[in-house]
Coordinates of C-alpha atoms and ligand atoms in Angstrom, one line a residue:
M9 CA 34.8 27.0 -16.3
S10 CA 36.8 23.9 -17.2
A11 CA 35.1 21.2 -19.2
P12 CA 34.8 18.8 -16.3
A13 CA 33.4 21.5 -14.1
E14 CA 30.8 22.4 -16.8
K15 CA 29.9 18.6 -17.1
L16 CA 29.6 18.4 -13.2
K17 CA 27.3 21.4 -13.1
K18 CA 25.0 19.9 -15.7
L19 CA 24.9 16.6 -14.0
K20 CA 24.2 18.1 -10.7
A21 CA 21.3 20.1 -12.2
D22 CA 20.0 16.9 -14.0
I23 CA 20.1 14.8 -10.8
A24 CA 18.4 17.6 -8.8
Y25 CA 15.7 17.8 -11.4
H26 CA 15.0 14.0 -11.4
N27 CA 15.0 14.0 -7.6
H28 CA 12.3 16.6 -7.8
R29 CA 10.4 14.7 -10.3
Y30 CA 10.5 11.5 -8.3
Y31 CA 10.4 12.7 -4.7
T32 CA 8.3 15.8 -4.8
L33 CA 6.0 15.4 -7.7
D34 CA 5.8 11.5 -7.9
A35 CA 6.3 11.8 -11.7
P36 CA 9.6 10.3 -12.6
E37 CA 10.8 10.8 -16.2
I38 CA 13.6 8.3 -16.2
S39 CA 14.2 4.8 -14.9
D40 CA 16.1 3.9 -11.8
A41 CA 18.9 2.5 -14.1
S42 CA 19.2 5.8 -16.0
Y43 CA 19.3 7.7 -12.7
D44 CA 22.0 5.5 -11.4
K45 CA 24.0 6.1 -14.6
L46 CA 23.9 9.9 -14.0
M47 CA 25.1 9.2 -10.5
R48 CA 28.0 7.1 -11.6
E49 CA 29.1 9.7 -14.2
L50 CA 29.2 12.3 -11.4
L51 CA 31.2 10.1 -9.1
A52 CA 33.7 9.3 -11.9
I53 CA 34.4 13.0 -12.6
E54 CA 34.7 13.8 -9.0
A55 CA 37.1 10.9 -8.5
E56 CA 39.3 12.3 -11.2
H57 CA 38.9 15.9 -10.0
P58 CA 38.6 15.9 -6.2
E59 CA 39.1 19.7 -6.2
L60 CA 35.6 20.0 -7.8
V61 CA 33.8 18.2 -5.1
T62 CA 31.5 20.6 -3.3
K63 CA 29.5 20.2 0.0
D64 CA 26.2 20.3 -1.8
S65 CA 27.2 17.6 -4.4
P66 CA 24.9 14.5 -4.5
S67 CA 28.1 12.4 -3.8
Q68 CA 28.1 13.8 -0.3
R69 CA 24.9 12.1 0.5
V70 CA 26.4 8.7 1.2
G71 CA 26.9 9.1 5.0
G72 CA 30.1 8.3 6.8
A73 CA 30.0 9.6 10.4
V74 CA 29.3 6.8 13.0
L75 CA 28.1 8.1 16.3
D76 CA 28.2 6.6 19.9
K77 CA 24.9 8.4 20.6
F78 CA 22.7 11.2 19.3
E79 CA 23.4 14.6 21.0
K80 CA 20.3 16.3 22.4
V81 CA 18.9 19.4 20.7
T82 CA 16.6 21.9 22.5
H83 CA 14.1 23.4 19.9
R84 CA 14.1 27.1 20.0
Q85 CA 10.5 27.1 19.5
Q86 CA 8.5 24.1 20.8
M87 CA 7.5 21.5 18.2
L88 CA 3.7 21.2 18.8
S89 CA 1.4 18.2 18.0
L90 CA -2.0 18.2 16.7
A91 CA -5.4 17.6 18.3
N92 CA -7.4 14.9 16.5
A93 CA -10.9 15.0 14.9
L94 CA -12.0 11.5 14.6
E95 CA -15.4 12.2 13.0
Q96 CA -17.2 14.9 11.1
N97 CA -18.9 16.3 14.2
E98 CA -15.5 16.7 15.9
F99 CA -14.2 18.8 13.0
V100 CA -17.5 20.9 13.0
E101 CA -16.9 21.6 16.8
F102 CA -13.2 22.6 15.9
D103 CA -14.5 25.1 13.2
E104 CA -17.1 26.4 15.6
R105 CA -14.5 27.1 18.2
V106 CA -12.3 28.9 15.7
R107 CA -15.1 31.0 14.3
K108 CA -16.3 32.0 17.7
S109 CA -12.7 33.0 18.9
L110 CA -12.1 35.1 15.8
G111 CA -15.6 36.4 15.5
K112 CA -16.0 35.4 11.8
D113 CA -18.6 33.5 9.9
E114 CA -16.3 31.6 7.7
I115 CA -12.6 30.5 7.9
T116 CA -10.2 30.0 5.1
Y117 CA -8.2 26.8 5.7
T118 CA -5.2 25.2 4.0
C119 CA -5.6 21.4 4.0
E120 CA -2.7 19.0 3.6
P121 CA -2.3 15.2 3.7
K122 CA -1.3 14.1 7.1
M123 CA 2.0 12.2 6.3
D124 CA 2.5 9.0 8.4
G125 CA 6.2 9.4 9.2
L126 CA 8.5 11.1 11.7
A127 CA 8.4 14.8 12.4
I128 CA 11.8 16.6 12.1
E129 CA 13.2 20.1 12.1
L130 CA 15.8 21.6 9.8
V131 CA 17.9 24.7 10.6
Y132 CA 19.3 26.8 7.9
E133 CA 21.7 29.7 8.5
N134 CA 22.1 32.2 5.5
G135 CA 20.7 29.4 3.3
E136 CA 23.0 26.7 4.5
F137 CA 21.8 23.5 6.2
V138 CA 23.4 23.5 9.6
Q139 CA 21.4 21.2 11.9
G140 CA 18.5 18.7 11.7
S141 CA 16.7 17.0 14.7
T142 CA 13.9 14.7 15.6
R143 CA 10.8 16.2 17.3
G144 CA 11.5 14.1 20.5
D145 CA 9.1 15.3 23.3
G146 CA 8.5 18.6 21.4
T147 CA 11.1 20.5 23.6
I148 CA 14.1 18.3 23.2
G149 CA 14.9 16.1 20.3
E150 CA 18.0 14.3 18.9
D151 CA 20.6 15.6 16.5
V152 CA 20.3 13.6 13.3
T153 CA 22.0 16.1 10.9
E154 CA 24.4 13.6 9.4
N155 CA 21.6 11.2 8.7
L156 CA 19.2 13.9 7.2
K157 CA 22.1 14.9 4.9
T158 CA 21.8 11.6 3.2
I159 CA 18.3 12.2 2.0
K160 CA 18.7 13.0 -1.6
I161 CA 15.9 15.6 -1.9
L162 CA 16.9 17.7 1.2
P163 CA 18.5 20.8 0.0
L164 CA 21.9 21.5 1.6
K165 CA 22.0 25.0 0.2
L166 CA 19.0 27.0 -0.6
E167 CA 18.2 28.6 -3.9
G168 CA 17.1 32.1 -4.5
S169 CA 13.4 32.1 -4.9
T170 CA 12.0 31.7 -8.4
R171 CA 8.3 32.1 -7.5
G172 CA 6.1 35.1 -8.0
E173 CA 4.9 37.4 -5.2
P174 CA 4.1 37.0 -2.3
G175 CA 5.8 33.6 -2.1
N176 CA 8.9 35.2 -3.5
K177 CA 11.2 36.1 -0.7
K178 CA 14.8 36.6 0.0
I179 CA 16.5 33.6 1.8
P180 CA 16.2 34.5 5.6
R181 CA 19.2 34.7 7.9
T182 CA 17.7 32.1 10.1
L183 CA 15.2 29.5 8.9
E184 CA 13.8 26.6 10.9
V185 CA 11.7 24.3 8.7
R186 CA 9.6 21.5 9.9
G187 CA 8.3 18.4 8.1
E188 CA 8.0 14.7 7.9
V189 CA 10.5 12.1 7.0
F190 CA 8.8 9.1 5.5
I191 CA 9.3 6.2 3.1
R192 CA 7.2 5.7 -0.1
K193 CA 5.2 2.5 -0.4
A194 CA 7.1 1.2 -3.4
D195 CA 10.5 2.0 -1.8
F196 CA 9.3 0.3 1.4
K197 CA 8.4 -2.9 -0.5
R198 CA 11.7 -3.0 -2.4
M199 CA 13.7 -2.3 0.8
N200 CA 12.0 -5.1 2.7
E201 CA 12.4 -7.6 -0.1
K202 CA 16.1 -6.8 0.0
L203 CA 16.3 -7.1 3.8
V204 CA 14.6 -10.5 3.8
K205 CA 16.8 -11.7 1.0
A206 CA 19.8 -10.7 3.0
G207 CA 18.4 -12.7 6.0
E208 CA 17.5 -9.6 8.0
E209 CA 14.2 -8.8 9.6
A210 CA 11.7 -7.0 7.6
F211 CA 10.1 -3.7 8.9
V212 CA 6.4 -3.8 9.8
N213 CA 5.3 -0.7 7.9
P214 CA 6.7 2.3 6.1
R215 CA 6.4 4.5 9.3
N216 CA 8.3 2.2 11.3
S217 CA 11.1 1.7 8.7
A218 CA 11.4 5.6 8.3
A219 CA 11.9 6.0 12.1
G220 CA 14.2 3.1 12.2
S221 CA 16.4 4.3 9.4
L222 CA 16.6 7.9 10.5
R223 CA 17.7 6.9 14.0
Q224 CA 20.8 4.9 12.9
L225 CA 24.0 5.8 14.5
D226 CA 25.9 4.8 11.3
S227 CA 24.9 7.3 8.7
K228 CA 26.0 5.0 5.9
L229 CA 23.1 2.7 6.9
T230 CA 20.7 5.6 6.7
A231 CA 22.1 6.5 3.3
S232 CA 21.2 3.1 2.0
R233 CA 17.6 3.6 3.0
P234 CA 15.1 5.3 0.6
L235 CA 14.0 8.1 2.8
S236 CA 11.8 10.9 1.5
I237 CA 10.8 14.2 3.2
Y238 CA 8.1 16.9 2.7
L239 CA 8.2 20.2 4.6
Y240 CA 5.0 21.8 5.9
E241 CA 5.7 24.3 8.6
T242 CA 8.4 26.9 9.9
G243 CA 9.8 27.4 13.5
V244 CA 11.8 30.5 14.2
V245 CA 12.4 32.5 11.1
E246 CA 14.6 35.7 11.0
G247 CA 14.2 37.7 7.9
A248 CA 11.0 36.7 6.3
E249 CA 7.3 36.9 7.2
W250 CA 4.1 35.7 5.5
E251 CA 0.5 36.8 5.7
R252 CA -0.8 33.4 4.8
H253 CA 0.3 29.8 5.2
Q254 CA -0.2 29.1 1.4
D255 CA 2.3 31.8 0.7
K256 CA 4.8 30.3 3.1
L257 CA 4.6 26.9 1.4
K258 CA 5.2 28.7 -2.0
S259 CA 8.4 30.3 -0.5
L260 CA 9.6 26.9 0.7
E261 CA 9.1 25.5 -2.7
G262 CA 10.9 28.5 -4.2
W263 CA 14.0 27.9 -2.0
G264 CA 14.2 24.3 -3.1
F265 CA 12.3 22.4 -0.5
P266 CA 10.2 19.5 -1.3
V267 CA 6.7 20.5 -0.4
N268 CA 3.7 18.2 -1.0
P269 CA 2.0 19.5 -4.2
K270 CA -1.3 17.9 -3.0
R271 CA -3.0 20.6 -0.9
W272 CA -6.3 22.6 -0.9
I273 CA -7.2 26.1 0.0
V274 CA -10.8 26.0 1.0
K275 CA -13.4 27.8 2.9
G276 CA -15.5 26.6 5.9
V277 CA -16.7 23.1 6.8
D278 CA -18.0 22.3 3.3
G279 CA -14.8 23.0 1.7
V280 CA -12.8 20.9 4.2
M281 CA -15.2 18.0 3.8
K282 CA -14.8 18.1 0.1
A283 CA -11.0 17.9 0.4
W284 CA -11.3 15.2 3.1
N285 CA -13.4 13.0 0.9
E286 CA -11.2 13.6 -2.1
L287 CA -8.1 12.6 -0.2
L288 CA -9.8 9.6 1.3
A289 CA -10.8 8.4 -2.1
A290 CA -7.3 8.9 -3.4
R291 CA -5.6 7.4 -0.3
H292 CA -4.7 4.1 -1.8
D293 CA -3.4 5.4 -5.0
L294 CA -1.0 7.8 -3.3
P295 CA 2.6 6.7 -3.3
Y296 CA 2.9 7.2 0.5
E297 CA 0.9 6.4 3.6
I298 CA -1.3 9.0 5.1
D299 CA -3.6 8.9 8.2
G300 CA -5.8 11.9 7.7
L301 CA -6.1 15.5 6.5
V302 CA -4.3 18.3 8.4
V303 CA -6.6 21.3 8.4
K304 CA -4.8 24.7 9.2
V305 CA -6.1 28.2 9.5
D306 CA -4.5 30.0 6.5
S307 CA -4.0 33.5 7.9
S308 CA -0.9 34.1 10.0
D309 CA -2.7 36.9 11.9
E310 CA -5.6 34.6 12.8
R311 CA -3.2 32.0 13.9
A312 CA -1.4 34.3 16.3
R313 CA -4.9 35.4 17.7
L314 CA -5.9 31.8 18.3
G315 CA -2.6 30.7 20.1
Q316 CA -2.2 27.3 21.7
V317 CA -3.4 25.2 24.5
S318 CA -0.8 23.1 26.3
K319 CA 1.0 21.3 23.4
T320 CA -1.4 21.7 20.6
P321 CA -2.2 24.8 18.5
R322 CA -5.8 26.1 18.4
W323 CA -5.4 26.9 14.7
A324 CA -5.0 23.4 13.3
V325 CA -6.4 19.9 13.7
A326 CA -5.7 16.4 12.3
F327 CA -9.0 15.3 10.7
K328 CA -8.3 11.6 10.7
F329 CA -9.2 8.6 8.5
P330 CA -10.3 5.2 9.8
P331 CA -7.1 3.4 10.9
E332 CA -5.7 0.7 8.7
E333 CA -3.8 -1.1 11.4
M334 CA -5.1 -2.1 14.7
E335 CA -4.4 -4.5 17.5
A336 CA -6.5 -7.7 17.7
Q337 CA -6.6 -10.9 19.4
V338 CA -6.4 -14.3 17.7
R339 CA -9.2 -16.5 18.8
E340 CA -8.3 -19.6 16.8
I341 CA -6.4 -20.6 13.7
V342 CA -8.2 -22.7 11.2
V343 CA -7.2 -24.0 7.8
Q344 CA -9.3 -23.5 4.7
V345 CA -9.2 -25.7 1.6
G346 CA -9.5 -24.0 -1.7
R347 CA -10.6 -25.2 -5.2
T348 CA -7.2 -26.4 -6.1
G349 CA -6.8 -28.1 -2.7
A350 CA -4.4 -25.4 -1.5
I351 CA -4.5 -25.3 2.3
T352 CA -4.6 -21.8 3.8
P353 CA -4.3 -21.0 7.4
V354 CA -6.6 -18.3 8.6
A355 CA -6.7 -16.5 11.9
E356 CA -10.1 -16.0 13.4
L357 CA -10.1 -12.8 15.4
V358 CA -11.9 -11.0 18.1
P359 CA -13.7 -8.5 15.7
V360 CA -11.9 -5.1 15.3
F361 CA -12.8 -2.0 13.3
V362 CA -9.9 -1.4 10.8
G363 CA -9.7 0.1 7.4
G364 CA -13.2 1.3 7.6
V365 CA -14.8 -2.1 8.2
T366 CA -15.1 -4.8 11.0
V367 CA -12.6 -7.5 10.5
S368 CA -13.0 -10.9 12.2
R369 CA -10.5 -13.0 10.2
A370 CA -7.1 -12.5 8.5
T371 CA -5.2 -14.7 6.1
L372 CA -1.9 -16.2 7.1
H373 CA -1.2 -17.3 3.4
N374 CA 0.7 -20.5 4.1
E375 CA 2.6 -22.6 6.5
Q376 CA 5.8 -20.8 5.8
E377 CA 4.3 -17.4 6.5
L378 CA 2.6 -18.8 9.6
R379 CA 6.0 -20.1 10.9
R380 CA 7.8 -16.9 9.9
K381 CA 5.4 -14.7 11.9
D382 CA 4.9 -17.3 14.5
V383 CA 1.3 -16.6 15.1
R384 CA -0.4 -18.6 17.9
E385 CA -3.9 -18.9 19.2
G386 CA -4.4 -16.4 21.9
D387 CA -1.8 -14.1 20.6
W388 CA -2.3 -10.2 20.3
V389 CA -1.4 -9.2 16.7
F390 CA -1.4 -6.1 14.5
V391 CA -4.1 -6.4 11.8
R392 CA -3.9 -4.4 8.7
R393 CA -6.4 -3.8 5.9
A394 CA -5.3 -1.3 3.3
G395 CA -7.8 -0.6 0.5
D396 CA -9.8 -3.6 -0.6
V397 CA -7.1 -6.1 0.1
I398 CA -7.7 -9.1 2.3
P399 CA -7.0 -8.3 6.0
E400 CA -3.5 -9.5 7.0
I401 CA -1.5 -10.1 10.1
V402 CA 1.4 -7.9 10.1
K403 CA 3.2 -9.0 13.3
V404 CA 2.6 -10.6 16.8
I405 CA 2.8 -8.3 19.6
T406 CA 5.2 -10.5 21.6
A407 CA 5.3 -8.3 24.7
K408 CA 1.6 -9.2 25.1
R409 CA 2.2 -12.9 24.6
T410 CA 1.4 -15.1 27.7
S411 CA 3.4 -18.2 28.5
K412 CA 0.2 -20.3 27.9
V413 CA 0.0 -19.9 24.1
K414 CA 1.2 -23.0 22.1
E415 CA 2.8 -23.2 18.8
F416 CA 0.4 -24.0 16.0
V417 CA 0.6 -27.5 14.6
F418 CA 0.0 -27.5 10.8
P419 CA -2.3 -30.5 9.8
T420 CA -0.8 -33.4 7.9
R421 CA -4.3 -34.5 6.7
C422 CA -6.9 -32.4 5.0
P423 CA -9.4 -31.2 7.6
I424 CA -12.4 -31.8 5.3
C425 CA -11.7 -35.2 3.7
G426 CA -8.8 -36.6 5.7
S427 CA -6.6 -37.2 2.7
P428 CA -2.9 -36.6 3.1
V429 CA -1.5 -33.1 2.6
K430 CA 1.3 -32.8 0.2
K431 CA 3.8 -30.0 -0.2
E432 CA 4.3 -28.6 -3.7
E433 CA 7.7 -28.6 -5.4
D434 CA 8.2 -25.0 -4.4
G435 CA 8.0 -26.1 -0.7
V436 CA 5.5 -23.4 0.0
I437 CA 1.9 -24.4 -1.0
Q438 CA 0.5 -27.5 0.6
R439 CA -2.5 -29.2 -1.1
C440 CA -5.0 -31.8 -0.1
T441 CA -4.4 -34.9 -2.3
G442 CA -8.0 -36.1 -2.1
K443 CA -9.6 -36.6 -5.5
T444 CA -13.2 -36.2 -4.3
C445 CA -12.6 -33.7 -1.5
P446 CA -15.8 -31.8 -1.0
A447 CA -14.1 -28.6 -0.2
K448 CA -12.2 -28.7 -3.4
L449 CA -15.5 -29.4 -5.3
Q450 CA -17.3 -26.7 -3.5
G451 CA -14.5 -24.2 -4.5
R452 CA -14.7 -25.4 -8.1
L453 CA -18.4 -25.0 -8.2
R454 CA -18.3 -21.5 -6.8
H455 CA -15.5 -20.5 -9.2
F456 CA -17.3 -22.0 -12.1
A457 CA -20.4 -19.8 -11.3
T458 CA -18.4 -16.6 -10.7
R459 CA -19.5 -13.5 -12.6
T460 CA -16.3 -13.3 -14.7
A461 CA -16.5 -17.0 -15.4
M462 CA -19.9 -18.7 -16.3
D463 CA -21.9 -15.9 -14.5
I464 CA -24.5 -18.0 -12.8
D465 CA -26.5 -15.7 -10.6
G466 CA -27.7 -17.3 -7.3
L467 CA -25.1 -19.9 -7.0
G468 CA -23.3 -18.6 -4.0
D469 CA -21.3 -20.4 -1.3
K470 CA -24.4 -21.5 0.6
V471 CA -26.2 -23.1 -2.4
C472 CA -22.9 -24.8 -3.5
E473 CA -22.7 -26.2 -0.1
A474 CA -26.2 -27.4 0.0
L475 CA -25.9 -29.0 -3.5
L476 CA -23.0 -31.1 -2.3
E477 CA -24.6 -32.0 1.0
A478 CA -27.7 -33.2 -0.9
K479 CA -25.3 -35.1 -3.2
L480 CA -26.9 -33.6 -6.3
V481 CA -23.7 -32.8 -8.0
T482 CA -20.2 -34.4 -8.1
T483 CA -18.7 -32.3 -10.9
V484 CA -19.5 -28.9 -12.4
A485 CA -21.2 -30.7 -15.4
D486 CA -23.9 -32.0 -13.1
L487 CA -25.2 -28.5 -12.8
Y488 CA -26.8 -28.8 -16.1
K489 CA -28.7 -32.0 -15.2
L490 CA -30.5 -30.3 -12.2
T491 CA -34.2 -29.8 -12.4
V492 CA -36.3 -27.0 -10.8
K493 CA -37.8 -29.7 -8.6
Q494 CA -34.6 -30.9 -7.3
L495 CA -33.3 -27.3 -6.7
A496 CA -36.5 -26.6 -4.7
T497 CA -35.7 -29.4 -2.3
L498 CA -32.6 -27.5 -1.1
D499 CA -32.6 -25.7 2.3
R500 CA -34.1 -22.3 2.2
M501 CA -34.7 -22.5 -1.5
G502 CA -38.3 -21.4 -2.5
E503 CA -40.0 -22.3 -5.8
K504 CA -39.3 -18.9 -7.3
S505 CA -35.6 -18.9 -6.4
A506 CA -35.3 -22.5 -7.7
Q507 CA -36.8 -21.4 -11.0
N508 CA -34.4 -18.4 -11.1
L509 CA -31.4 -20.4 -10.4
F510 CA -32.5 -23.0 -13.0
D511 CA -32.9 -20.2 -15.6
A512 CA -29.5 -18.8 -14.8
I513 CA -27.8 -22.2 -15.2
Q514 CA -29.5 -22.6 -18.6
R515 CA -28.6 -19.0 -19.7
S516 CA -25.0 -19.7 -18.9
K517 CA -24.8 -22.3 -21.7
N518 CA -24.3 -19.6 -24.2
T519 CA -20.9 -18.3 -23.1
Q520 CA -17.7 -17.2 -24.5
L521 CA -14.8 -19.6 -24.9
K522 CA -12.4 -17.4 -22.7
R523 CA -14.9 -17.5 -19.9
F524 CA -15.4 -21.3 -20.3
I525 CA -11.7 -22.0 -20.1
Y526 CA -11.4 -19.7 -17.1
A527 CA -14.3 -21.4 -15.4
L528 CA -12.7 -24.8 -15.6
G529 CA -10.5 -23.8 -12.7
I530 CA -7.2 -25.0 -14.2
P531 CA -4.4 -24.0 -11.6
E532 CA -2.6 -20.8 -12.6
V533 CA -5.1 -20.0 -15.4
G534 CA -6.7 -16.7 -14.5
E535 CA -9.0 -14.5 -16.8
T536 CA -6.1 -13.1 -18.8
T537 CA -4.7 -16.6 -19.6
G538 CA -8.2 -17.8 -20.4
K539 CA -8.4 -15.2 -23.1
T540 CA -4.9 -15.9 -24.4
L541 CA -5.8 -19.7 -24.7
A542 CA -9.2 -18.8 -26.3
D543 CA -7.4 -16.6 -29.0
A544 CA -4.8 -19.3 -29.7
F545 CA -6.9 -22.4 -29.8
R546 CA -10.5 -21.2 -30.6
D547 CA -11.9 -24.5 -29.6
A548 CA -12.2 -26.3 -26.3
K549 CA -11.5 -29.7 -27.7
K550 CA -8.3 -28.4 -29.5
L551 CA -7.1 -26.9 -26.3
M552 CA -7.7 -30.2 -24.4
A553 CA -5.6 -32.0 -27.0
A554 CA -2.7 -29.5 -26.9
K555 CA 0.7 -30.9 -26.0
E556 CA 3.1 -29.1 -23.8
E557 CA 5.1 -28.0 -26.9
D558 CA 2.0 -26.7 -28.6
L559 CA 1.2 -24.6 -25.6
L560 CA 4.7 -23.3 -25.5
K561 CA 4.2 -21.8 -29.0
V562 CA 1.5 -19.5 -27.7
K563 CA 2.8 -16.0 -26.9
D564 CA 2.7 -15.3 -23.1
I565 CA 2.4 -19.0 -22.1
G566 CA 5.7 -19.8 -20.3
P567 CA 7.2 -23.4 -19.5
E568 CA 5.5 -23.5 -16.1
M569 CA 2.1 -22.6 -17.3
A570 CA 2.4 -25.0 -20.3
K571 CA 3.2 -27.8 -17.9
V572 CA 0.3 -27.1 -15.7
I573 CA -2.2 -26.9 -18.4
A574 CA -1.0 -30.0 -20.2
G575 CA -0.9 -31.8 -16.8
H576 CA -4.5 -30.7 -16.1
F577 CA -5.8 -32.2 -19.3
A578 CA -3.8 -35.3 -19.0
E579 CA -6.1 -36.4 -16.3
A580 CA -9.0 -38.4 -17.5
E581 CA -11.5 -36.9 -15.0
N582 CA -10.7 -33.4 -16.3
R583 CA -11.2 -34.2 -19.9
A584 CA -14.4 -36.0 -19.0
V585 CA -15.8 -32.8 -17.3
V586 CA -15.2 -30.8 -20.5
E587 CA -16.9 -33.5 -22.7
Q588 CA -19.8 -33.7 -20.4
L589 CA -20.3 -29.9 -20.4
L590 CA -20.3 -29.8 -24.1
A591 CA -22.7 -32.7 -24.3
A592 CA -25.0 -30.9 -21.9
G593 CA -25.3 -28.1 -24.3
V594 CA -22.7 -25.6 -23.2
K595 CA -21.7 -23.6 -26.2
P596 CA -18.4 -21.7 -25.8
E597 CA -18.3 -19.1 -28.6
P598 CA -14.8 -18.6 -30.0
P599 CA -13.5 -15.1 -30.1
E600 CA -14.1 -12.9 -33.2
E601 CA -11.4 -13.4 -35.8
V602 CA -9.0 -10.5 -35.9
K603 CA -7.5 -9.8 -39.4
Ligands
LIG718 S1 1.7 20.5 11.1 C1 1.4 22.4 15.1 N1 1.3 19.3 8.9 O1 1.4 15.1 12.6 C2 1.4 21.8 13.8 N2 1.9 18.0 10.8 O2 0.1 15.1 15.4 C3 2.6 20.9 13.6 N3 2.1 15.6 10.4 O3 4.0 15.9 14.8 C4 2.4 19.9 12.5 N4 1.7 15.7 8.2 O4 4.5 14.7 12.6 C5 1.6 19.2 10.2 N5 0.9 18.3 6.8 C6 1.3 18.2 8.1 C7 1.6 17.0 8.7 C8 1.8 16.9 10.1 C9 2.0 14.9 9.3 C10 2.4 15.1 11.7 C11 3.7 15.7 12.4 C12 3.1 16.1 13.7 C13 1.9 15.4 13.9 C14 0.9 16.0 14.8

């Protein structure tokens, strides 16, 4: 072999290895930049030696063909869909039916994540990829061969099996494999950011973007989209048979297909429930979106005996998770004023069950977001709640919009104190300019009391509101002047709770400097910066006296942050609050000296 040919062979093997680490195992070993470098080296050699370019080279995944339309493909074996089990008892019923039909006490199942993407079929003849299609209606799909070829991890030519028996099989003459095309969460985010930057419309969710990207008539466009694929079933196979599904998956892996390594082989309902709970707990840490657990009878013989009803097999079921995205109607759009005066539009919704909880409001972030999404009162929208993030409005369902709905007018005055609203320099955040706005003060009180700040138990939203209403406080420092008697006059506050709250306030006097700094509610200063400042200045008064240039000398404090902090303490009221707190007996302990 010539030197360039040797080098190419090595590069191809390296690229394939890193594709496997990233796309199959979700454990990349190199950075995107290093991966790009390998790819560029390969392209350079191929440009100089066109005779060395082979069909299976990663350079051939850039797309090219532009089609007028997709040809229709009739699947040799129907592509089935799955029946759903929405709750545990529905899964128990499924298991009962299976056991009864087979006359067995306990079934062995393979459990796999239910990928939220687009079902496809790939056809290999003598190990070579010849055709790929979408599921379509299960009988007839669309020919998306050229587009599928652009997916980096999809093998164009199969490898001899390297796995041990019984997964180890010779490559069959004909092999139809089925799986799911999807886009990873991180890739989706990056892709959307690029689209928005280029002035194009962002995709609603990863599933949508995977479907949209695969169904492009210009395969170059598909090649520019970060598609992933996992295979999980077979269609017609000539030249191989498996006794169990788990062996089939091992064969697919051995031949070079990406197969999701996350899977369970379990027995009975208990085993399935364990897998389901494990997957649900891991859901938000997975790099891709899923909407449940697919539970499949493991034995091929048992599958054949169970057969199918209409379009769904009797040997498998999709045991779903609570949906993370739902349709909801916007009742009203209100604006909230935060502790820094930032004005946030919030959509009040007709309650829906989404992401495992009932959601009745969703943030719209700011005026720019509200305009971009063009959400209006009365609109139907997609609401999304993934993990413990704040519910969000993904998109308006414009098809459901009636002509009656009117564009939302963003207020020019603070809805709480009536002061003018001013846009920040960045043009995005709008703030109430009122110095004594009660909404700001309430937000500041609440923040001051928070567990990770001064940790005052019992000083929640309601109590903060009541304190302001009764005009008992005008700054956070006033908290330390409150008596048990005064607290007891508040609405719904008994003697005992008043005493407890009083004690909690007194206890909070002994605190750490980092908590104290964070509690002051300086814009942009979170817990981490609070600690950085405490370590650097070791004294509240020193921090207060620090000039912008002193702050800039602190590691991790950038110019923006330095300006904001110095600006905060340049205001006499802000300095007065610190003085009053210290005078009231608050003792912020400096951090321990590190040698
Ligand atoms: S098996 C007859 N396994 O779910 C069984 N499907 O509602 C055919 N899906 O159309 C599918 N992850 O798009 C299977 N691990 C998995 C899956 C999976 C996602 C999708 C697939 C299918 C739909 C069925």
